[in-house]
Coordinates of C-alpha atoms in Angstrom, one line a residue:
Chain S
M88 CA 80.5 44.4 149.7
K89 CA 82.8 47.2 148.8
G90 CA 82.9 46.5 144.9
T91 CA 83.3 42.8 145.2
T92 CA 80.8 40.9 142.9
I93 CA 79.5 37.6 143.9
T94 CA 81.0 36.0 140.9
E95 CA 84.5 37.0 142.2
F96 CA 84.2 35.3 145.3
T97 CA 85.9 32.0 146.1
I98 CA 86.5 30.3 149.5
K99 CA 89.9 31.8 149.8
I100 CA 88.9 35.1 148.7
A101 CA 86.1 35.4 151.1
L102 CA 88.1 34.0 154.1
E103 CA 90.5 36.8 153.5
M104 CA 87.8 39.5 153.0
L105 CA 86.4 38.2 156.3
E106 CA 89.3 38.1 158.0
K107 CA 90.3 41.8 157.1
G108 CA 86.7 42.5 158.0
E109 CA 85.9 44.0 154.7
I110 CA 82.5 41.6 154.6
S111 CA 80.5 39.7 156.9
S112 CA 79.4 36.3 156.9
V113 CA 75.7 37.5 157.3
E114 CA 76.5 39.7 154.2
L115 CA 78.0 36.9 152.3
V116 CA 74.8 34.5 153.2
E117 CA 72.6 37.2 152.3
E118 CA 74.1 37.9 149.1
T119 CA 74.1 34.0 148.5
F120 CA 70.2 34.0 149.1
N121 CA 69.6 36.9 147.0
Q122 CA 71.5 34.8 144.3
I123 CA 69.3 31.9 144.8
K124 CA 66.2 33.9 144.6
R125 CA 67.2 35.1 141.4
F126 CA 68.7 32.1 139.6
D127 CA 67.3 29.0 141.3
P128 CA 63.5 29.3 140.1
E129 CA 65.1 28.6 136.6
V130 CA 68.1 26.5 137.3
K131 CA 66.5 24.1 140.2
A132 CA 69.3 23.2 141.9
F133 CA 68.2 22.8 145.3
L134 CA 65.8 20.5 147.0
H135 CA 65.6 22.1 150.5
L136 CA 66.8 25.6 151.7
F137 CA 68.0 26.7 155.2
E138 CA 67.8 30.4 155.0
E139 CA 66.8 31.2 158.4
E140 CA 69.3 29.1 160.2
A141 CA 71.7 30.0 157.7
L142 CA 71.5 33.6 158.6
L143 CA 71.6 32.6 162.3
K144 CA 74.6 30.6 161.9
A145 CA 76.4 33.3 159.9
K146 CA 75.6 35.8 162.6
E147 CA 77.2 33.4 165.2
A148 CA 80.4 33.2 162.7
D149 CA 80.8 36.7 162.6
E150 CA 80.6 36.9 166.4
K151 CA 83.0 34.1 166.7
R152 CA 85.3 35.9 164.4
K153 CA 85.4 39.1 166.3
K154 CA 86.3 37.0 169.4
G155 CA 89.4 35.7 167.6
E156 CA 87.8 32.3 167.3
K157 CA 89.5 30.2 164.3
G158 CA 87.9 27.8 161.6
S159 CA 89.1 26.8 158.1
L160 CA 85.4 27.7 156.9
L161 CA 84.4 30.1 159.4
G162 CA 81.4 31.9 157.9
I163 CA 81.6 30.2 154.6
P164 CA 77.8 29.6 152.9
L165 CA 78.2 25.8 151.5
S166 CA 75.6 23.3 150.0
I167 CA 75.2 19.8 150.5
K168 CA 74.0 17.0 148.2
D169 CA 70.6 15.6 149.4
N170 CA 72.0 11.9 150.0
I171 CA 74.3 13.1 152.9
C172 CA 72.7 13.8 156.3
V173 CA 72.0 17.0 157.9
K174 CA 70.4 16.5 161.2
G175 CA 67.0 17.9 161.5
H176 CA 66.4 18.6 157.8
P177 CA 65.1 16.2 155.0
T178 CA 67.5 13.8 153.3
T179 CA 65.3 12.6 150.3
C180 CA 68.1 11.0 148.0
G181 CA 65.6 12.4 145.2
S182 CA 63.4 9.6 146.0
K183 CA 59.7 9.7 147.0
I184 CA 60.5 6.7 149.4
L185 CA 62.2 9.0 151.4
E186 CA 60.3 12.3 150.7
N187 CA 59.2 12.7 154.4
F188 CA 62.8 11.5 155.8
I189 CA 64.4 13.7 158.3
A190 CA 67.9 13.0 159.2
P191 CA 68.2 12.1 162.8
Y192 CA 72.2 12.3 162.9
E193 CA 74.6 14.2 161.4
A194 CA 77.0 12.9 158.6
T195 CA 80.6 12.9 159.7
V196 CA 81.5 15.3 156.9
V197 CA 78.6 17.6 157.8
E198 CA 79.7 17.5 161.4
K199 CA 83.3 18.2 160.1
L200 CA 82.1 21.1 158.3
K201 CA 80.2 22.7 161.2
A202 CA 83.2 22.1 163.3
E203 CA 85.3 24.5 160.9
G204 CA 82.3 27.1 161.1
A205 CA 80.9 26.5 157.6
V206 CA 77.3 27.7 157.2
L207 CA 75.0 25.3 155.5
I208 CA 72.4 27.1 153.1
G209 CA 70.7 23.7 151.7
K210 CA 70.4 20.7 150.2
T211 CA 71.0 20.0 146.4
N212 CA 69.2 17.9 144.0
L213 CA 70.4 14.5 142.3
D214 CA 69.7 11.6 140.4
E215 CA 67.6 9.2 142.7
F216 CA 69.8 7.7 145.3
A217 CA 72.7 8.9 143.0
M218 CA 72.0 6.8 140.0
G219 CA 72.1 8.8 136.9
S220 CA 74.1 11.0 135.1
S221 CA 71.9 14.1 134.5
T222 CA 69.8 14.8 137.3
E223 CA 66.7 13.5 135.0
N224 CA 66.1 10.6 137.4
S225 CA 65.4 12.9 140.7
A226 CA 61.8 12.1 141.5
F227 CA 61.3 15.8 142.0
F228 CA 62.4 17.9 139.3
T229 CA 65.3 18.1 136.7
T230 CA 68.2 20.6 137.5
K231 CA 69.4 22.9 134.5
N232 CA 72.5 23.5 133.2
P233 CA 73.7 27.1 133.9
W234 CA 75.7 27.3 130.7
D235 CA 72.4 26.5 128.5
L236 CA 69.0 25.9 130.4
E237 CA 67.9 23.4 127.9
R238 CA 70.8 21.2 128.7
V239 CA 71.5 18.7 131.8
P240 CA 74.0 19.5 134.4
G241 CA 75.3 16.2 134.5
G242 CA 74.8 14.0 137.5
S243 CA 74.1 12.4 139.9
S244 CA 75.3 15.6 141.7
G245 CA 73.9 17.8 139.1
G246 CA 72.4 20.3 141.8
S247 CA 75.6 20.8 143.6
A248 CA 77.7 21.4 140.5
A249 CA 74.9 23.9 139.2
A250 CA 74.6 25.8 142.5
V251 CA 78.5 26.4 142.7
A252 CA 78.6 27.4 139.1
V253 CA 75.8 29.9 139.9
R254 CA 77.5 31.0 143.0
M255 CA 74.7 29.8 144.9
G256 CA 77.2 28.9 147.9
I257 CA 80.7 28.9 147.0
G258 CA 81.1 25.3 147.6
S259 CA 79.2 22.3 148.0
L260 CA 79.7 18.5 149.0
G261 CA 78.6 15.5 146.4
S262 CA 79.3 11.8 146.4
D263 CA 80.9 10.1 143.3
T264 CA 80.0 6.2 142.7
G265 CA 81.2 6.4 139.3
G266 CA 81.5 9.6 138.0
S267 CA 79.0 11.6 140.1
I268 CA 81.0 14.6 141.0
R269 CA 83.5 14.7 138.1
Q270 CA 81.2 14.6 135.3
P271 CA 78.8 17.1 136.5
A272 CA 81.7 19.4 137.6
A273 CA 82.9 19.1 134.1
F274 CA 79.4 20.2 132.4
C275 CA 79.0 23.1 134.6
G276 CA 82.4 24.3 134.5
V277 CA 83.5 24.0 138.1
V278 CA 86.2 22.0 139.8
G279 CA 85.1 18.5 141.4
L280 CA 87.2 15.9 143.5
K281 CA 86.3 12.4 144.2
P282 CA 88.9 11.4 146.9
T283 CA 90.6 7.9 147.0
Y284 CA 88.2 5.5 148.6
G285 CA 88.5 5.7 152.1
L286 CA 90.0 9.0 152.7
V287 CA 86.7 10.7 153.6
S288 CA 84.3 8.9 156.1
R289 CA 81.1 7.6 154.3
Y290 CA 79.1 7.6 157.8
G291 CA 75.8 9.6 157.0
L292 CA 76.1 9.2 153.1
V293 CA 72.9 7.6 152.1
A294 CA 74.4 4.0 150.6
F295 CA 74.2 3.3 146.9
A296 CA 77.3 1.0 146.0
S297 CA 79.3 0.6 149.4
S298 CA 82.6 -0.4 147.5
L299 CA 82.7 2.5 145.0
D300 CA 81.0 5.4 147.1
Q301 CA 82.9 8.3 148.2
I302 CA 82.1 12.0 149.3
G303 CA 83.9 14.9 147.6
P304 CA 83.9 18.6 147.1
F305 CA 82.9 21.1 144.7
G306 CA 84.4 24.3 144.2
L307 CA 85.3 27.1 141.8
T308 CA 89.3 26.8 142.1
V309 CA 91.7 24.1 143.1
E310 CA 92.7 26.1 146.2
D311 CA 89.1 25.9 147.4
I312 CA 88.8 22.2 146.8
A313 CA 92.2 21.7 148.9
I314 CA 90.7 23.9 151.7
L315 CA 87.5 21.5 151.7
L316 CA 89.3 18.2 151.5
K317 CA 91.6 19.1 154.3
A318 CA 88.2 19.9 156.6
I319 CA 86.1 16.6 155.6
A320 CA 89.3 14.0 155.1
G321 CA 90.6 11.7 157.8
K322 CA 89.8 8.3 160.0
D323 CA 86.3 8.0 161.3
E324 CA 85.4 5.4 164.0
K325 CA 81.9 5.4 162.5
D326 CA 83.2 4.2 158.8
S327 CA 85.2 0.8 159.0
T328 CA 86.6 1.6 155.7
S329 CA 87.7 5.1 156.2
A330 CA 91.5 4.9 156.3
A331 CA 94.0 6.1 159.0
V332 CA 96.2 8.1 156.7
S333 CA 97.6 11.6 157.7
I334 CA 96.1 14.4 156.0
P335 CA 98.7 17.2 154.9
D336 CA 97.7 20.8 154.7
Y337 CA 97.1 20.6 150.9
L338 CA 96.6 24.4 150.4
Q339 CA 100.1 24.6 151.9
V340 CA 101.4 21.5 149.5
I341 CA 99.8 22.8 146.4
N342 CA 101.7 26.2 146.6
Q343 CA 105.0 24.4 147.8
N344 CA 104.5 22.3 144.4
E345 CA 103.9 25.2 142.3
K346 CA 107.2 24.4 140.0
T347 CA 107.3 20.8 140.7
K348 CA 108.0 18.8 137.4
F349 CA 105.7 15.7 137.2
T350 CA 105.7 12.5 134.9
I351 CA 102.3 12.7 133.4
G352 CA 100.7 9.6 131.6
L353 CA 98.1 9.5 128.8
P354 CA 96.2 6.5 128.6
K355 CA 96.1 5.4 124.9
E356 CA 93.0 3.6 125.3
Y357 CA 90.9 6.9 126.8
L358 CA 92.1 8.7 123.5
Q359 CA 91.3 5.9 121.2
T360 CA 87.6 6.1 122.6
E361 CA 85.1 7.8 120.3
M362 CA 84.6 11.1 121.6
D363 CA 83.5 15.0 120.6
P364 CA 86.4 16.1 118.8
E365 CA 86.5 19.8 120.6
I366 CA 87.0 17.7 123.9
K367 CA 89.8 15.8 122.4
Q368 CA 91.5 18.9 120.7
K369 CA 91.2 21.0 124.0
I370 CA 93.0 18.0 126.2
E371 CA 95.5 17.8 123.6
E372 CA 96.0 21.6 123.6
V373 CA 96.7 21.5 127.7
V374 CA 98.9 18.4 127.4
N375 CA 100.9 20.4 124.6
L376 CA 101.2 23.0 127.2
L377 CA 102.3 20.8 129.8
R378 CA 105.1 19.3 127.7
K379 CA 107.3 22.4 128.2
T380 CA 107.8 21.8 132.1
H381 CA 106.6 18.0 132.4
D382 CA 107.6 14.8 131.1
I383 CA 104.7 13.2 129.1
K384 CA 104.3 9.7 128.6
E385 CA 102.0 7.3 127.1
V386 CA 100.9 4.6 129.0
S387 CA 98.3 1.8 128.4
L388 CA 95.3 0.5 130.4
P389 CA 94.5 -2.2 128.4
H390 CA 91.2 -3.2 130.2
T391 CA 89.4 0.1 129.7
P392 CA 87.0 -1.1 127.4
Y393 CA 85.7 -3.6 129.9
A394 CA 85.3 -0.9 132.8
V395 CA 81.5 0.3 132.0
A396 CA 80.2 -3.5 131.8
T397 CA 82.0 -4.4 135.0
Y398 CA 80.7 -1.3 136.6
Y399 CA 77.0 -2.0 135.9
I400 CA 77.2 -5.2 137.1
I401 CA 78.9 -4.5 140.6
A402 CA 77.3 -1.1 141.2
P403 CA 73.7 -2.4 140.7
A404 CA 74.7 -5.7 142.5
E405 CA 75.8 -3.5 146.0
A406 CA 72.8 -1.3 145.1
S407 CA 70.3 -4.2 145.2
S408 CA 71.3 -5.2 148.7
N409 CA 71.8 -1.8 150.0
L410 CA 68.5 -0.7 148.9
A411 CA 66.9 -3.7 150.5
R412 CA 66.4 -1.8 153.5
Y413 CA 63.5 0.6 151.8
D414 CA 60.8 -1.9 153.0
G415 CA 58.0 0.1 154.5
V416 CA 58.8 -1.1 157.9
K417 CA 61.3 1.1 159.8
Y418 CA 61.5 4.2 158.0
G419 CA 60.3 6.3 154.9
L420 CA 57.2 5.7 152.7
R421 CA 55.0 2.7 153.5
V422 CA 52.1 1.5 151.4
E423 CA 49.7 -0.3 153.7
S424 CA 48.7 -4.0 153.2
S425 CA 47.5 -6.8 155.4
N426 CA 49.8 -9.1 154.1
L427 CA 53.7 -8.2 154.9
I428 CA 55.2 -9.4 151.3
D429 CA 52.6 -7.4 149.8
M430 CA 53.5 -4.1 151.5
Y431 CA 57.0 -4.6 150.7
K432 CA 56.3 -5.0 147.1
K433 CA 53.7 -2.3 147.0
T434 CA 55.9 0.2 148.9
R435 CA 58.8 -0.4 146.7
A436 CA 57.0 -0.4 143.6
K437 CA 55.5 2.9 144.3
G438 CA 58.3 4.7 146.1
F439 CA 61.4 3.9 143.6
G440 CA 61.4 5.3 140.3
K441 CA 62.3 3.8 137.0
E442 CA 66.2 3.7 137.1
V443 CA 66.3 2.8 140.5
K444 CA 64.1 -0.5 139.7
R445 CA 66.2 -0.9 136.8
R446 CA 69.2 -1.4 138.8
I447 CA 67.9 -3.5 141.5
M448 CA 66.8 -5.8 138.9
I449 CA 70.0 -6.1 137.2
G450 CA 71.6 -6.3 140.5
T451 CA 69.3 -9.1 141.9
Y452 CA 69.8 -10.8 138.6
A453 CA 73.7 -10.8 138.6
L454 CA 73.6 -12.0 142.2
S455 CA 70.8 -14.8 141.7
A456 CA 71.5 -18.5 141.9
G457 CA 73.1 -19.7 138.7
Y458 CA 74.1 -16.2 137.4
Y459 CA 76.3 -15.2 140.3
D460 CA 79.6 -16.6 139.0
A461 CA 78.9 -15.5 135.2
F462 CA 78.1 -12.1 136.1
Y463 CA 78.8 -10.7 139.5
L464 CA 82.2 -12.8 140.3
K465 CA 83.4 -12.4 136.8
A466 CA 83.1 -8.7 136.9
S467 CA 84.9 -8.8 140.4
K468 CA 87.8 -10.5 138.6
V469 CA 87.8 -8.0 135.6
R470 CA 87.8 -5.0 138.4
T471 CA 91.3 -6.6 139.5
L472 CA 92.4 -6.6 136.1
I473 CA 91.3 -2.7 135.9
L474 CA 93.1 -2.0 139.4
R475 CA 96.0 -4.0 138.1
D476 CA 96.5 -1.8 135.1
F477 CA 96.4 1.4 137.0
L478 CA 99.1 0.3 139.3
E479 CA 101.2 -0.7 136.6
A480 CA 101.0 2.8 135.0
F481 CA 101.6 4.3 138.1
K482 CA 104.8 2.6 138.3
Q483 CA 105.9 4.5 135.3
V484 CA 104.0 8.0 136.0
D485 CA 103.0 10.2 138.7
L486 CA 99.8 11.1 137.3
L487 CA 97.4 10.6 134.5
I488 CA 95.6 12.8 132.3
T489 CA 92.3 11.9 130.3
P490 CA 88.9 13.5 129.4
V491 CA 86.2 13.6 131.9
T492 CA 83.2 12.9 129.4
P493 CA 83.2 11.9 126.0
T494 CA 80.4 14.2 124.9
P495 CA 79.6 18.0 126.1
P496 CA 76.5 18.7 128.2
F497 CA 73.5 16.8 126.5
K498 CA 70.0 18.1 125.9
I499 CA 67.3 17.3 128.7
G500 CA 65.7 14.2 127.4
E501 CA 68.4 13.3 125.0
K502 CA 69.5 10.1 126.5
I503 CA 67.0 9.1 129.1
T504 CA 65.1 6.9 127.0
D505 CA 68.3 4.6 126.4
P506 CA 69.8 3.7 129.5
L507 CA 72.8 2.1 127.7
Q508 CA 73.7 5.5 126.2
M509 CA 73.3 6.8 129.6
Y510 CA 75.6 4.5 131.2
L511 CA 78.3 5.1 128.5
S512 CA 78.6 8.7 129.3
D513 CA 80.4 7.6 132.1
I514 CA 83.2 5.7 130.4
F515 CA 86.2 8.0 131.8
T516 CA 85.0 8.5 135.2
I517 CA 84.1 4.6 135.9
P518 CA 87.5 3.0 136.1
V519 CA 88.7 5.6 138.8
N520 CA 85.6 4.4 141.1
L521 CA 86.6 0.5 140.2
A522 CA 90.4 0.9 141.3
G523 CA 89.4 3.3 144.7
L524 CA 91.6 6.0 143.0
P525 CA 91.1 9.8 143.5
G526 CA 90.1 11.7 140.6
L527 CA 89.6 15.4 139.9
S528 CA 87.8 17.3 137.1
L529 CA 89.0 20.9 136.2
P530 CA 87.4 23.2 133.7
V531 CA 90.1 23.7 130.9
G532 CA 88.0 25.6 128.0
L533 CA 84.6 26.2 126.3
N534 CA 83.5 24.6 123.0
S535 CA 82.2 26.2 120.0
E536 CA 78.7 26.7 121.8
G537 CA 80.2 28.2 124.8
L538 CA 79.9 24.9 127.1
P539 CA 82.5 23.8 129.5
I540 CA 84.8 21.1 128.8
G541 CA 86.6 19.2 131.9
L542 CA 90.0 17.7 132.0
Q543 CA 90.3 14.6 134.4
I544 CA 93.4 14.0 136.7
I545 CA 94.0 10.7 138.1
G546 CA 96.4 9.8 140.8
P547 CA 97.6 6.7 142.9
H548 CA 95.7 6.1 146.0
F549 CA 96.0 8.6 148.7
R550 CA 97.9 11.1 146.5
E551 CA 95.7 14.0 146.5
D552 CA 98.6 16.1 147.4
L553 CA 100.0 15.5 143.8
L554 CA 96.7 15.6 142.1
L555 CA 95.9 18.9 143.4
S556 CA 99.3 20.1 142.6
L557 CA 99.1 19.4 139.0
A558 CA 95.6 20.5 138.8
Y559 CA 96.6 24.1 140.3
Q560 CA 99.6 24.2 138.0
I561 CA 97.2 23.6 135.0
E562 CA 94.3 26.1 136.3
K563 CA 97.2 28.9 136.7
M564 CA 98.6 28.2 133.2
I565 CA 95.1 28.3 131.7
D566 CA 94.2 31.4 133.7
Q567 CA 90.7 31.7 132.6
R568 CA 87.6 32.3 134.9
F569 CA 84.5 30.1 134.2
V570 CA 81.2 32.3 134.8
P571 CA 78.1 31.1 133.1
P572 CA 76.6 34.0 130.6
L573 CA 73.6 33.6 132.8
L574 CA 75.4 35.3 135.8
K575 CA 76.4 38.2 133.6
S576 CA 72.8 39.3 132.2
Chain M
M1083 CA 70.7 -13.0 126.0
P1084 CA 66.8 -12.4 125.9
I1085 CA 65.1 -12.4 129.5
S1086 CA 61.8 -13.9 129.2
L1087 CA 58.7 -12.2 130.9
E1088 CA 58.7 -14.9 133.6
E1089 CA 62.1 -14.5 134.5
V1090 CA 61.4 -10.8 134.8
L1091 CA 58.6 -11.4 137.2
K1092 CA 60.9 -14.0 139.2
I1093 CA 63.6 -11.4 139.8
A1094 CA 61.0 -8.8 140.5
H1095 CA 59.6 -11.4 143.2
L1096 CA 63.0 -11.7 144.5
C1097 CA 63.7 -7.9 144.9
R1098 CA 60.1 -7.4 146.2
L1099 CA 59.3 -5.4 143.1
E1100 CA 56.1 -5.5 141.3
F1101 CA 55.4 -4.6 137.7
D1102 CA 52.3 -4.6 135.3
E1103 CA 52.6 -6.6 132.2
E1104 CA 53.5 -3.6 129.9
E1105 CA 56.3 -2.6 132.3
A1106 CA 57.6 -6.2 132.6
K1107 CA 57.7 -6.5 128.9
K1108 CA 59.6 -3.2 128.5
F1109 CA 62.1 -4.5 131.3
S1110 CA 62.5 -7.6 129.7
E1111 CA 63.7 -6.0 126.5
E1112 CA 65.9 -3.3 128.3
L1113 CA 67.5 -6.0 130.6
S1114 CA 68.2 -8.4 127.5
K1115 CA 69.9 -5.2 125.8
I1116 CA 72.1 -4.5 129.1
L1117 CA 73.0 -8.4 129.7
D1118 CA 74.0 -8.4 126.1
Y1119 CA 76.7 -5.9 126.6
F1120 CA 77.6 -7.3 129.9
E1121 CA 78.7 -10.4 127.3
T1122 CA 81.8 -8.4 126.4
L1123 CA 83.4 -9.7 129.9
Q1124 CA 83.1 -13.2 128.6
T1125 CA 86.1 -12.8 126.2
L1126 CA 88.4 -12.1 129.1
D1127 CA 90.3 -15.0 130.5
T1128 CA 90.1 -14.5 134.1
Q1129 CA 90.6 -18.0 135.7
D1130 CA 93.6 -17.2 137.6
V1131 CA 92.7 -13.8 138.5
P1132 CA 91.2 -13.3 142.3
P1133 CA 88.4 -11.1 142.6
T1134 CA 88.5 -7.5 144.2
F1135 CA 85.4 -6.5 146.6
H1136 CA 87.4 -3.4 147.8
A1137 CA 89.9 -1.8 145.8
V1138 CA 91.8 -0.3 148.8
K1139 CA 93.2 -3.0 151.0
L1140 CA 92.6 -2.3 154.5
P1141 CA 93.0 -4.4 157.6
T1142 CA 90.0 -5.6 159.4
P1143 CA 89.1 -3.1 161.6
Y1144 CA 88.4 -4.1 165.4
R1145 CA 86.7 -2.4 168.0
E1146 CA 85.3 -3.3 171.4
D1147 CA 81.6 -4.6 171.3
E1148 CA 80.2 -1.9 173.3
V1149 CA 76.6 -0.6 173.8
K1150 CA 76.7 3.2 173.1
S1151 CA 73.5 5.1 173.5
F1152 CA 72.0 7.4 170.7
D1153 CA 70.6 10.6 172.0
N1154 CA 67.6 11.0 169.5
I1155 CA 65.5 8.2 169.7
E1156 CA 62.5 10.6 169.1
G1157 CA 63.9 11.6 165.8
L1158 CA 64.6 8.1 164.9
L1159 CA 61.0 7.2 165.4
A1160 CA 59.7 10.3 163.8
N1161 CA 60.6 8.7 160.5
S1162 CA 58.7 5.6 160.9
P1163 CA 55.4 5.2 159.0
K1164 CA 53.4 3.8 162.3
V1165 CA 54.7 4.0 166.0
K1166 CA 52.9 2.9 169.3
D1167 CA 54.4 3.2 172.6
N1168 CA 57.9 3.7 171.1
M1169 CA 57.6 0.6 169.1
I1170 CA 57.2 0.4 165.3
V1171 CA 53.9 -1.4 164.1
V1172 CA 54.0 -3.6 161.3
P1173 CA 51.5 -6.2 159.6
K1174 CA 51.0 -9.4 161.5
V1175 CA 53.4 -11.9 160.5
V1176 CA 52.2 -15.1 163.0
K1177 CA 49.0 -16.7 162.7
S1178 CA 46.6 -16.3 165.7
P1179 CA 46.2 -19.4 167.8
A1180 CA 43.2 -21.3 166.6

């Protein structure tokens, strides 16, 4: 590929080279699968691979390009989290209960990517039904962090984050209910965006907590996120919660805003939260650099300390309802019994893993007679307070900056036995989902052990244009490429 | 807030799960700990606060109630555990007439 190594590829660079004829999509996809064969036996980011089909689609993309056909992702190899339906391929959600499920239809985001000419290479690993922060809850295997194979890649979209970090595909789609895109992006040193609730259609995304779930992109750069977001965003008749807002050309916007001055808020409650000192220091360093060209203001989000408890009532409550559909009747695993109730119970006891059962139990409890008011309704009211905090803050500032995670990537096995500890690792990302806001995780440095540190930017509803613009400015200011040492060996 | 073993089994029945005694015991400990953590919310006065079920307010979308055909019935049924004559087979839920 004329001297360009795979670690130098971004979507934007690949598109330019494809356009100039310096590479073909077939070459790009072949190189992607070489990368997968070399590294995925160790990293284990993928649950399913579509090599043959991908090469065929790459060939088609090359032919289309020759004929002058356009597509914003024509010939670009991407992966998809295995809770998003790609027609004709498995969608397991990392669960035994859907182990043999073949998606009979296409998720809207997948339809959109294909319409832009993207080449789908496979489905990535996740915590079962996206419930978890490490991929350790996958019923199949744990994905490894490419920066240190003894550590978790984060979760639930850990497979997508690890795949992009290792350049096994130059972008991916994940889903984020409480941090499932941003936390793994931070742990793996890639960029991850959770868009505003409603900006991207959820049709074909297997439901976890419907008022919090959102599909979003992983990429190596902010520009790539801008390209991917443009491709997947927009109103969809098949998702009644998708919003009819106009979708700007994000790539153009971030370039226009290269020098735009923002008022940036630092939520004091976030910085008061107990966290790893190196993460805190790195965020402060970046903020200090931003002070030269932007206005920095301290703001208060007083209900932050209540967010995790609120989330772990609302999300399991919605999950317990959504996951009622896995009953052994219509599709998925069935454990036969002559008695219907017994069939339900045996099927669900065998098909669901521990964390999924835990959340179904919590959710059922929080919704059950006598406890609804004390738990579910109470949490939904506190959710209002958390949302109001953000709306107040955005009267004073354009955007907020916070850490993504309170700790660097933890060791495999370190937190899996203590669910509450695992839940608390989402403390900085959860409030964003409760408030329906967009949040982006940007790699901004490495700690003394060489592990990536992420910075979170939070924006007002539907202001991905501002969010991406600031992220692009910070990325340029830091001017550092994040390549795991594994790839240099 | 301790959750008794009976309560665990009652909730399990409500959500159609089943546990052996050891699992149920473990669950009662874990759930008790998690519910204790939720107690923090009770310190907030929310009497005059309306609940939020969706953070982004959108008007209720209406559409015509039209039947649309789905072109992959085969693919849908292929995921079913047991199919006969394009119908899903389930355990009998009604008693045979005497």
